[in-house]
């Protein structure tokens, strides 16, 4: 700890993070924060791969199957709304631990469910944990990583999602080959407690509170201690600043993200989050079913097909994360929407006589475009668009829009397939990314290169005259 830094304000804390180079420890902390996203994705997709066995266990109707999958989304909707609020109110670290406790208990309870009601209850609880985790994880990374690497590191959450979705099949496959039969879904769901518990222990061991949040709500002295522990340098508070350092009231205004300054970016975030979720949960969540439709009804095809399709997601998300700084979040979303629309149209135009190889490649192209573009950018935009005081609220709002889209997708897919057939459903689905594309073309908000903790907070201290000049 040879270097010494002096901080005098909240702005100095942000500047320190932006200028300080990443270390191995800081990269580890980013992945531990994103570990919750891995658990979230695994829990959301685990039932999709065992839905046939689940039907046999509880003799469920199609509506009940839809309710099982949608129940988790309902829980995530409420968890995201309130989780974002409490993330800003009580801090990032406490919520980091609480949400994973929800996920551990819910995964074990769901796996041991003896009836449909019990399964529904634990799936709802699991959803609450998922909804809590997204706002806190992305808010923390937005405040922990330097400005140069922030967008790319945030977009890694989509990579983590598709890695987890692929792992679902990898986990289930040996148990399927071992002949677990109708209990296969219990293995898939219950295994989610293992990574959740591991990530919980790692968070408790390695993570601290967000320094910018602590600077605002606890005090500069606590922020200095956090920076010192994290970066292994000496950080002191200027004595004059310390004498005037009073932690602000932890009052969070949920509706601030809808005021005149933020409403357009909130609208753009809402539309991207909702449309990307609808398109993914109408197609991506049902990859095992689609794989069976394309390759054959044997369960092994459902598992292997889903794993292969999710590899397209890993590649797309990785490419998106690598070009975030250069292209910007909005432009990546626009390009991704275009790829998704093209793949859906080509799939429909190809007709029922299209070769198996081409059909599979177009589904892969859909997953690539989604994970590269809007799939990642909605939540990344939410985490980058608001200052620390309401970042959790804004990220939680974005996640709640994701859950509304997923609920619609859960029901949208089976109902449309039953009514008009699989290929016609893919054509109708074009309207969803088209709505997102039009919105992204009309609203020109780009958070990359914009630090709301600097520019937005400065407005709070402007005189009426200077504020008027800045608007004009």
Short mmCIF file of C-alpha atoms in Angstrom, two decimals:
data_model
loop_
_atom_site.label_atom_id
_atom_site.label_comp_id
_atom_site.label_asym_id
_atom_site.label_seq_id
_atom_site.Cartn_x
_atom_site.Cartn_y
_atom_site.Cartn_z
CA UNK A 1 0.00 0.00 0.00
CA UNK A 2 2.62 2.56 -1.06
CA UNK A 3 0.36 4.88 -3.04
CA UNK A 4 -1.81 7.34 -1.18
CA UNK A 5 -4.98 9.02 -2.44
CA UNK A 6 -7.04 11.77 -0.89
CA UNK A 7 -10.78 12.12 -1.49
CA UNK A 8 -12.83 15.22 -0.76
CA UNK A 9 -16.24 14.45 -2.26
CA UNK A 10 -18.49 11.79 -3.78
CA UNK A 11 -17.20 12.90 -7.18
CA UNK A 12 -13.66 12.00 -6.10
CA UNK A 13 -14.80 8.47 -5.27
CA UNK A 14 -16.21 8.03 -8.78
CA UNK A 15 -13.09 9.58 -10.34
CA UNK A 16 -10.86 7.20 -8.37
CA UNK A 17 -12.77 4.17 -9.69
CA UNK A 18 -12.71 5.49 -13.27
CA UNK A 19 -8.95 6.04 -13.25
CA UNK A 20 -7.82 3.04 -11.24
CA UNK A 21 -6.67 0.03 -13.32
CA UNK A 22 -8.43 -3.29 -12.90
CA UNK A 23 -6.75 -5.97 -10.82
CA UNK A 24 -7.25 -9.72 -10.70
CA UNK A 25 -9.28 -9.26 -7.54
CA UNK A 26 -11.58 -6.68 -9.13
CA UNK A 27 -12.20 -8.97 -12.12
CA UNK A 28 -12.99 -11.80 -9.72
CA UNK A 29 -15.47 -9.56 -7.91
CA UNK A 30 -17.23 -8.73 -11.21
CA UNK A 31 -17.70 -12.44 -11.92
CA UNK A 32 -18.89 -13.10 -8.36
CA UNK A 33 -21.45 -10.31 -8.80
CA UNK A 34 -22.54 -11.86 -12.11
CA UNK A 35 -22.67 -15.29 -10.46
CA UNK A 36 -26.18 -14.45 -9.34
CA UNK A 37 -27.13 -13.98 -13.00
CA UNK A 38 -25.84 -17.51 -13.65
CA UNK A 39 -28.13 -18.83 -10.91
CA UNK A 40 -31.02 -16.70 -12.21
CA UNK A 41 -30.66 -18.06 -15.73
CA UNK A 42 -30.22 -21.63 -14.57
CA UNK A 43 -33.34 -21.46 -12.41
CA UNK A 44 -35.40 -19.88 -15.19
CA UNK A 45 -34.39 -22.46 -17.80
CA UNK A 46 -34.19 -25.58 -15.61
CA UNK A 47 -37.89 -26.43 -15.90
CA UNK A 48 -37.89 -25.88 -19.66
CA UNK A 49 -35.70 -28.94 -20.14
CA UNK A 50 -37.80 -31.21 -17.89
CA UNK A 51 -41.30 -30.04 -18.75
CA UNK A 52 -42.33 -33.44 -20.18
CA UNK A 53 -41.43 -35.21 -16.92
CA UNK A 54 -43.10 -32.45 -14.91
CA UNK A 55 -46.37 -32.97 -16.80
CA UNK A 56 -46.23 -36.68 -16.04
CA UNK A 57 -45.56 -36.10 -12.33
CA UNK A 58 -48.48 -33.76 -11.65
CA UNK A 59 -50.74 -34.60 -14.65
CA UNK A 60 -50.87 -30.93 -15.63
CA UNK A 61 -52.90 -29.17 -18.29
CA UNK A 62 -51.17 -26.80 -20.76
CA UNK A 63 -52.49 -23.85 -18.73
CA UNK A 64 -50.95 -25.27 -15.54
CA UNK A 65 -47.63 -25.78 -17.34
CA UNK A 66 -47.73 -22.14 -18.43
CA UNK A 67 -48.58 -21.10 -14.89
CA UNK A 68 -45.55 -22.95 -13.48
CA UNK A 69 -43.19 -21.09 -15.78
CA UNK A 70 -45.03 -17.77 -15.46
CA UNK A 71 -45.18 -17.97 -11.64
CA UNK A 72 -41.44 -17.44 -11.40
CA UNK A 73 -41.75 -14.44 -13.71
CA UNK A 74 -44.51 -13.00 -11.48
CA UNK A 75 -42.22 -13.36 -8.47
CA UNK A 76 -39.34 -11.79 -10.38
CA UNK A 77 -41.55 -8.84 -11.38
CA UNK A 78 -42.32 -7.97 -7.75
CA UNK A 79 -38.79 -8.80 -6.64
CA UNK A 80 -37.31 -6.46 -9.26
CA UNK A 81 -39.61 -3.54 -8.43
CA UNK A 82 -39.04 -3.69 -4.69
CA UNK A 83 -35.51 -5.06 -4.95
CA UNK A 84 -34.38 -2.05 -6.96
CA UNK A 85 -35.91 0.29 -4.39
CA UNK A 86 -34.29 -1.45 -1.41
CA UNK A 87 -30.99 -1.78 -3.26
CA UNK A 88 -30.83 2.02 -3.23
CA UNK A 89 -32.17 2.28 0.31
CA UNK A 90 -30.17 -0.30 2.31
CA UNK A 91 -27.17 -0.78 0.03
CA UNK A 92 -25.83 -3.28 -2.46
CA UNK A 93 -24.05 -5.71 -0.12
CA UNK A 94 -27.01 -6.64 2.10
CA UNK A 95 -29.21 -7.30 -0.92
CA UNK A 96 -26.41 -9.37 -2.50
CA UNK A 97 -26.68 -11.85 0.37
CA UNK A 98 -30.45 -11.77 0.83
CA UNK A 99 -31.37 -12.60 -2.77
CA UNK A 100 -29.20 -15.73 -2.86
CA UNK A 101 -30.71 -16.99 0.40
CA UNK A 102 -34.08 -16.81 -1.39
CA UNK A 103 -32.67 -18.80 -4.31
CA UNK A 104 -31.10 -21.55 -2.18
CA UNK A 105 -34.28 -22.15 -0.16
CA UNK A 106 -36.57 -21.91 -3.19
CA UNK A 107 -34.54 -24.35 -5.33
CA UNK A 108 -34.54 -27.01 -2.62
CA UNK A 109 -38.22 -26.47 -1.83
CA UNK A 110 -39.29 -26.66 -5.48
CA UNK A 111 -37.30 -29.86 -6.05
CA UNK A 112 -39.02 -31.49 -3.06
CA UNK A 113 -42.53 -30.28 -3.97
CA UNK A 114 -45.19 -32.95 -3.42
CA UNK A 115 -48.01 -31.15 -5.22
CA UNK A 116 -48.66 -28.38 -7.71
CA UNK A 117 -49.48 -25.73 -5.08
CA UNK A 118 -46.18 -26.30 -3.28
CA UNK A 119 -44.28 -26.11 -6.55
CA UNK A 120 -46.04 -22.88 -7.50
CA UNK A 121 -45.23 -21.31 -4.12
CA UNK A 122 -41.52 -22.11 -4.30
CA UNK A 123 -41.28 -21.06 -7.95
CA UNK A 124 -42.76 -17.69 -6.93
CA UNK A 125 -40.20 -17.40 -4.11
CA UNK A 126 -37.46 -18.32 -6.58
CA UNK A 127 -38.70 -15.55 -8.86
CA UNK A 128 -38.51 -13.03 -6.02
CA UNK A 129 -34.86 -13.98 -5.49
CA UNK A 130 -34.14 -13.61 -9.21
CA UNK A 131 -35.88 -10.24 -9.31
CA UNK A 132 -33.88 -9.01 -6.34
CA UNK A 133 -30.53 -10.08 -7.79
CA UNK A 134 -30.54 -8.36 -11.16
CA UNK A 135 -30.87 -4.74 -9.89
CA UNK A 136 -28.23 -5.17 -7.20
CA UNK A 137 -25.73 -7.04 -9.42
CA UNK A 138 -25.86 -4.62 -12.34
CA UNK A 139 -26.01 -1.53 -10.08
CA UNK A 140 -22.93 -2.75 -8.22
CA UNK A 141 -20.94 -3.41 -11.41
CA UNK A 142 -21.90 0.02 -12.81
CA UNK A 143 -20.42 1.58 -9.65
CA UNK A 144 -17.44 -0.76 -9.25
CA UNK A 145 -15.93 -0.82 -12.77
CA UNK A 146 -14.10 2.07 -14.47
CA UNK A 147 -15.93 4.05 -17.15
CA UNK A 148 -13.77 2.60 -19.94
CA UNK A 149 -14.70 -1.01 -19.10
CA UNK A 150 -18.15 -0.45 -17.60
CA UNK A 151 -20.39 -1.13 -20.60
CA UNK A 152 -18.48 -4.23 -21.70
CA UNK A 153 -18.38 -5.67 -18.18
CA UNK A 154 -22.09 -5.08 -17.72
CA UNK A 155 -22.84 -6.84 -21.01
CA UNK A 156 -21.06 -9.92 -19.68
CA UNK A 157 -24.28 -10.68 -17.82
CA UNK A 158 -25.74 -11.97 -21.09
CA UNK A 159 -22.74 -14.28 -21.59
CA UNK A 160 -23.33 -15.63 -18.09
CA UNK A 161 -27.02 -16.17 -18.89
CA UNK A 162 -26.36 -18.37 -21.92
CA UNK A 163 -23.56 -20.26 -20.18
CA UNK A 164 -26.06 -21.11 -17.43
CA UNK A 165 -28.74 -22.06 -19.96
CA UNK A 166 -26.25 -24.44 -21.59
CA UNK A 167 -25.25 -25.87 -18.22
CA UNK A 168 -28.85 -26.89 -17.59
CA UNK A 169 -28.55 -29.49 -20.33
CA UNK A 170 -25.06 -30.53 -19.20
CA UNK A 171 -26.31 -31.10 -15.64
CA UNK A 172 -29.42 -33.01 -16.70
CA UNK A 173 -27.85 -35.22 -19.39
CA UNK A 174 -26.01 -37.72 -17.12
CA UNK A 175 -29.10 -38.11 -14.92
CA UNK A 176 -31.22 -38.72 -18.01
CA UNK A 177 -28.80 -41.39 -19.21
CA UNK A 178 -28.86 -42.91 -15.71
CA UNK A 179 -32.62 -43.42 -16.04
CA UNK A 180 -34.05 -40.88 -13.60
CA UNK A 181 -37.22 -40.73 -15.71
CA UNK A 182 -40.01 -38.56 -14.28
CA UNK A 183 -37.77 -37.25 -11.47
CA UNK A 184 -35.44 -35.57 -13.95
CA UNK A 185 -37.08 -32.17 -13.43
CA UNK A 186 -36.41 -32.43 -9.67
CA UNK A 187 -32.70 -32.90 -10.33
CA UNK A 188 -32.64 -29.95 -12.75
CA UNK A 189 -34.46 -27.60 -10.35
CA UNK A 190 -32.78 -28.74 -7.13
CA UNK A 191 -29.27 -28.45 -8.54
CA UNK A 192 -29.81 -24.68 -8.71
CA UNK A 193 -29.20 -24.55 -4.94
CA UNK A 194 -25.56 -25.67 -5.43
CA UNK A 195 -24.24 -22.68 -7.44
CA UNK A 196 -26.47 -20.34 -5.40
CA UNK A 197 -24.86 -21.47 -2.14
CA UNK A 198 -21.37 -21.28 -3.65
CA UNK A 199 -21.92 -17.73 -4.94
CA UNK A 200 -23.40 -16.72 -1.57
CA UNK A 201 -20.23 -17.85 0.23
CA UNK A 202 -17.98 -16.11 -2.33
CA UNK A 203 -19.92 -12.86 -2.00
CA UNK A 204 -19.64 -12.98 1.77
CA UNK A 205 -15.90 -13.63 1.54
CA UNK A 206 -14.77 -11.24 -1.21
CA UNK A 207 -17.30 -8.44 -1.68
CA UNK A 208 -17.78 -5.08 0.01
CA UNK A 209 -20.41 -2.38 -0.21
CA UNK A 210 -20.41 -0.16 -3.30
CA UNK A 211 -18.05 2.75 -2.60
CA UNK A 212 -20.18 5.40 -4.42
CA UNK A 213 -23.29 4.26 -2.51
CA UNK A 214 -21.39 4.32 0.79
CA UNK A 215 -19.99 7.78 0.03
CA UNK A 216 -23.50 9.12 -0.43
CA UNK A 217 -25.36 7.36 2.36
CA UNK A 218 -22.76 6.30 4.97
CA UNK A 219 -19.98 8.84 4.57
CA UNK A 220 -16.65 9.48 2.85
CA UNK A 221 -14.71 7.73 5.62
CA UNK A 222 -16.51 4.44 4.94
CA UNK A 223 -16.07 4.90 1.18
CA UNK A 224 -12.33 5.40 1.74
CA UNK A 225 -12.13 2.17 3.77
CA UNK A 226 -13.93 0.26 0.99
CA UNK A 227 -11.61 1.65 -1.70
CA UNK A 228 -8.59 0.80 0.42
CA UNK A 229 -9.71 -2.81 0.98
CA UNK A 230 -10.64 -3.28 -2.68
CA UNK A 231 -7.67 -1.67 -4.44
CA UNK A 232 -4.94 -2.23 -1.81
CA UNK A 233 -3.92 1.44 -1.72
CA UNK A 234 -4.00 4.04 1.04
CA UNK A 235 -7.10 6.25 0.75
CA UNK A 236 -7.66 9.14 3.15
CA UNK A 237 -10.37 11.75 3.48
CA UNK A 238 -9.34 15.40 3.41
CA UNK A 239 -9.78 16.73 6.99
CA UNK A 240 -11.79 19.73 5.77
CA UNK A 241 -14.10 17.44 3.81
CA UNK A 242 -14.40 15.10 6.78
CA UNK A 243 -15.60 17.91 9.02
CA UNK A 244 -18.42 18.63 6.56
CA UNK A 245 -19.12 15.00 5.66
CA UNK A 246 -22.66 14.14 6.64
CA UNK A 247 -24.31 11.06 5.19
CA UNK A 248 -27.48 11.93 3.34
CA UNK A 249 -30.89 10.59 4.24
CA UNK A 250 -31.53 7.21 2.63
CA UNK A 251 -34.80 8.40 1.15
CA UNK A 252 -35.37 6.99 -2.32
CA UNK A 253 -37.80 8.60 -4.77
CA UNK A 254 -39.11 5.73 -6.91
CA UNK A 255 -40.81 8.10 -9.34
CA UNK A 256 -37.69 10.15 -10.12
CA UNK A 257 -36.94 7.91 -13.13
CA UNK A 258 -40.19 9.18 -14.71
CA UNK A 259 -39.46 12.91 -14.39
CA UNK A 260 -38.81 15.10 -17.43
CA UNK A 261 -35.06 14.44 -17.39
CA UNK A 262 -35.29 10.65 -17.36
CA UNK A 263 -38.65 9.74 -18.88
CA UNK A 264 -37.42 9.21 -22.47
CA UNK A 265 -34.51 7.01 -21.44
CA UNK A 266 -36.88 5.12 -19.10
CA UNK A 267 -39.28 4.59 -22.02
CA UNK A 268 -36.48 3.31 -24.28
CA UNK A 269 -35.24 0.97 -21.55
CA UNK A 270 -38.79 -0.29 -20.93
CA UNK A 271 -39.46 -1.10 -24.59
CA UNK A 272 -36.09 -2.79 -25.17
CA UNK A 273 -36.39 -4.85 -21.98
CA UNK A 274 -39.96 -5.92 -22.70
CA UNK A 275 -39.52 -6.77 -26.38
CA UNK A 276 -36.26 -8.67 -25.95
CA UNK A 277 -37.84 -10.69 -23.16
CA UNK A 278 -40.93 -11.53 -25.22
CA UNK A 279 -38.87 -12.72 -28.17
CA UNK A 280 -36.52 -14.76 -25.99
CA UNK A 281 -39.13 -16.43 -23.81
CA UNK A 282 -41.31 -17.18 -26.83
CA UNK A 283 -38.41 -18.93 -28.59
CA UNK A 284 -35.24 -19.18 -26.48
CA UNK A 285 -36.94 -20.55 -23.36
CA UNK A 286 -38.59 -23.20 -25.51
CA UNK A 287 -35.39 -24.35 -27.24
CA UNK A 288 -35.83 -27.93 -25.93
CA UNK A 289 -39.33 -28.05 -27.47
CA UNK A 290 -38.09 -26.48 -30.71
CA UNK A 291 -35.20 -28.95 -30.82
CA UNK A 292 -37.64 -31.84 -30.52
CA UNK A 293 -39.76 -30.29 -33.27
CA UNK A 294 -36.75 -29.98 -35.59
CA UNK A 295 -34.64 -33.02 -34.78
CA UNK A 296 -36.97 -35.63 -33.31
CA UNK A 297 -39.12 -36.38 -30.29
CA UNK A 298 -36.49 -38.30 -28.30
CA UNK A 299 -35.58 -36.38 -25.13
CA UNK A 300 -31.87 -36.56 -25.96
CA UNK A 301 -32.53 -34.32 -28.97
CA UNK A 302 -34.21 -31.75 -26.73
CA UNK A 303 -31.16 -31.62 -24.45
CA UNK A 304 -28.46 -31.62 -27.13
CA UNK A 305 -30.33 -29.20 -29.39
CA UNK A 306 -30.82 -26.70 -26.56
CA UNK A 307 -27.11 -26.87 -25.68
CA UNK A 308 -26.08 -26.26 -29.30
CA UNK A 309 -28.49 -23.35 -29.78
CA UNK A 310 -27.32 -21.74 -26.54
CA UNK A 311 -23.76 -21.77 -27.88
CA UNK A 312 -24.94 -19.23 -30.46
CA UNK A 313 -26.07 -17.12 -27.50
CA UNK A 314 -22.68 -17.33 -25.81
CA UNK A 315 -20.91 -16.23 -29.00
CA UNK A 316 -23.37 -13.39 -29.68
CA UNK A 317 -23.21 -12.09 -26.11
CA UNK A 318 -19.40 -12.24 -26.11
CA UNK A 319 -19.18 -10.28 -29.36
CA UNK A 320 -21.64 -7.70 -28.01
CA UNK A 321 -19.62 -7.24 -24.82
CA UNK A 322 -16.38 -6.80 -26.79
CA UNK A 323 -17.73 -3.99 -29.01
CA UNK A 324 -19.83 -2.12 -26.42
CA UNK A 325 -17.38 0.75 -25.93
CA UNK A 326 -16.83 1.17 -29.67
CA UNK A 327 -20.41 0.83 -30.97
CA UNK A 328 -22.52 1.99 -28.03
CA UNK A 329 -25.45 0.24 -26.40
CA UNK A 330 -28.18 1.73 -28.60
CA UNK A 331 -26.52 0.89 -31.92
CA UNK A 332 -25.81 -2.68 -30.80
CA UNK A 333 -29.49 -3.07 -29.88
CA UNK A 334 -30.57 -1.75 -33.30
CA UNK A 335 -28.27 -4.14 -35.18
CA UNK A 336 -29.39 -7.04 -33.00
CA UNK A 337 -33.06 -6.33 -33.68
CA UNK A 338 -32.34 -6.35 -37.42
CA UNK A 339 -30.66 -9.77 -37.19
CA UNK A 340 -33.59 -11.16 -35.18
CA UNK A 341 -36.18 -9.82 -37.65
CA UNK A 342 -34.23 -11.18 -40.63
CA UNK A 343 -33.92 -14.64 -39.08
CA UNK A 344 -37.65 -14.83 -38.27
CA UNK A 345 -38.68 -13.71 -41.77
CA UNK A 346 -36.29 -16.12 -43.47
CA UNK A 347 -37.53 -18.97 -41.28
CA UNK A 348 -41.10 -18.29 -42.37
CA UNK A 349 -40.26 -17.71 -46.05
CA UNK A 350 -38.35 -20.98 -46.18
CA UNK A 351 -41.58 -22.86 -45.58
CA UNK A 352 -42.08 -26.41 -44.31
CA UNK A 353 -39.78 -27.86 -47.00
CA UNK A 354 -36.72 -25.93 -45.77
CA UNK A 355 -33.84 -28.24 -44.93
CA UNK A 356 -33.14 -29.18 -41.32
CA UNK A 357 -29.69 -27.59 -41.48
CA UNK A 358 -31.00 -24.23 -42.70
CA UNK A 359 -33.83 -24.26 -40.12
CA UNK A 360 -31.35 -24.91 -37.31
CA UNK A 361 -28.98 -22.20 -38.56
CA UNK A 362 -31.80 -19.64 -38.66
CA UNK A 363 -32.79 -20.46 -35.08
CA UNK A 364 -29.12 -20.10 -34.16
CA UNK A 365 -29.02 -16.78 -36.03
CA UNK A 366 -32.05 -15.63 -34.01
CA UNK A 367 -30.33 -16.51 -30.72
CA UNK A 368 -27.08 -14.84 -31.88
CA UNK A 369 -28.85 -11.60 -32.85
CA UNK A 370 -30.85 -11.57 -29.64
CA UNK A 371 -27.89 -12.15 -27.30
CA UNK A 372 -25.63 -9.75 -29.23
CA UNK A 373 -28.25 -7.00 -29.38
CA UNK A 374 -31.39 -6.28 -27.36
CA UNK A 375 -31.06 -9.30 -25.07
CA UNK A 376 -28.12 -7.70 -23.29
CA UNK A 377 -28.56 -3.99 -23.99
CA UNK A 378 -31.84 -3.30 -22.19
CA UNK A 379 -30.53 -4.11 -18.72
CA UNK A 380 -27.09 -2.68 -19.45
CA UNK A 381 -28.73 0.58 -20.53
CA UNK A 382 -30.81 0.59 -17.33
CA UNK A 383 -27.70 0.24 -15.15
CA UNK A 384 -25.85 3.04 -16.98
CA UNK A 385 -28.63 5.60 -17.37
CA UNK A 386 -29.27 6.77 -13.80
CA UNK A 387 -27.17 8.25 -10.97
CA UNK A 388 -26.27 6.23 -7.87
CA UNK A 389 -29.20 7.52 -5.82
CA UNK A 390 -31.77 5.86 -8.14
CA UNK A 391 -29.65 3.36 -10.08
CA UNK A 392 -31.22 0.43 -8.25
CA UNK A 393 -34.71 1.79 -8.93
CA UNK A 394 -33.95 2.26 -12.64
CA UNK A 395 -32.35 -1.16 -12.99
CA UNK A 396 -35.18 -2.76 -11.03
CA UNK A 397 -37.71 -1.07 -13.30
CA UNK A 398 -35.93 -2.43 -16.37
CA UNK A 399 -35.94 -5.91 -14.86
CA UNK A 400 -39.66 -5.66 -14.07
CA UNK A 401 -40.29 -4.87 -17.75
CA UNK A 402 -38.25 -7.97 -18.64
CA UNK A 403 -40.57 -10.02 -16.45
CA UNK A 404 -43.72 -8.59 -18.03
CA UNK A 405 -42.29 -9.57 -21.40
CA UNK A 406 -41.41 -13.05 -20.15
CA UNK A 407 -44.92 -13.63 -18.78
CA UNK A 408 -46.35 -12.67 -22.16
CA UNK A 409 -43.80 -14.89 -23.91
CA UNK A 410 -44.59 -17.88 -21.71
CA UNK A 411 -48.24 -17.78 -22.75
CA UNK A 412 -47.70 -16.25 -26.20
CA UNK A 413 -45.65 -19.14 -27.57
CA UNK A 414 -47.87 -22.16 -26.79
CA UNK A 415 -51.13 -20.37 -27.59
CA UNK A 416 -49.94 -19.10 -30.99
CA UNK A 417 -48.35 -22.41 -31.92
CA UNK A 418 -51.61 -24.19 -31.09
CA UNK A 419 -53.66 -21.66 -33.08
CA UNK A 420 -51.60 -21.01 -36.22
CA UNK A 421 -48.67 -23.44 -36.18
CA UNK A 422 -44.98 -23.11 -35.40
CA UNK A 423 -43.81 -21.31 -38.57
CA UNK A 424 -46.71 -18.85 -38.62
CA UNK A 425 -45.98 -18.05 -34.98
CA UNK A 426 -42.42 -17.11 -35.99
CA UNK A 427 -43.85 -14.65 -38.53
CA UNK A 428 -46.23 -13.09 -36.00
CA UNK A 429 -43.33 -12.77 -33.56
CA UNK A 430 -41.63 -10.32 -35.97
CA UNK A 431 -43.91 -7.58 -34.61
CA UNK A 432 -42.13 -7.75 -31.24
CA UNK A 433 -38.54 -6.92 -32.33
CA UNK A 434 -39.96 -4.51 -34.91
CA UNK A 435 -41.54 -2.47 -32.10
CA UNK A 436 -38.21 -2.42 -30.27
CA UNK A 437 -36.31 -1.43 -33.41
CA UNK A 438 -38.63 1.50 -34.18
CA UNK A 439 -38.37 2.76 -30.59
CA UNK A 440 -34.56 2.56 -30.61
CA UNK A 441 -34.44 4.45 -33.90
CA UNK A 442 -36.72 7.22 -32.57
CA UNK A 443 -35.20 7.77 -29.10
CA UNK A 444 -31.53 8.81 -29.38
CA UNK A 445 -30.26 8.01 -25.90
CA UNK A 446 -26.76 6.54 -25.58
CA UNK A 447 -25.39 5.97 -22.05
CA UNK A 448 -21.85 4.99 -23.12
CA UNK A 449 -19.58 7.97 -22.48
CA UNK A 450 -22.17 9.59 -20.21
CA UNK A 451 -21.68 9.46 -16.44
CA UNK A 452 -24.98 10.38 -14.74
CA UNK A 453 -23.23 10.69 -11.37
CA UNK A 454 -21.26 13.64 -12.80
CA UNK A 455 -23.50 15.40 -15.32
CA UNK A 456 -26.88 14.67 -13.73
CA UNK A 457 -25.79 15.35 -10.16
CA UNK A 458 -24.26 18.68 -11.23
CA UNK A 459 -27.69 19.91 -12.26
CA UNK A 460 -28.84 19.59 -8.66
CA UNK A 461 -26.44 22.38 -7.71
CA UNK A 462 -27.04 24.73 -10.64
CA UNK A 463 -28.67 28.08 -10.21
CA UNK A 464 -31.94 28.57 -12.11
CA UNK A 465 -30.06 30.67 -14.64
CA UNK A 466 -27.33 28.12 -15.29
CA UNK A 467 -29.84 25.27 -15.50
CA UNK A 468 -31.82 27.22 -18.07
CA UNK A 469 -28.67 27.76 -20.13
CA UNK A 470 -27.75 24.08 -19.98
CA UNK A 471 -31.16 23.09 -21.35
CA UNK A 472 -31.08 25.60 -24.18
#
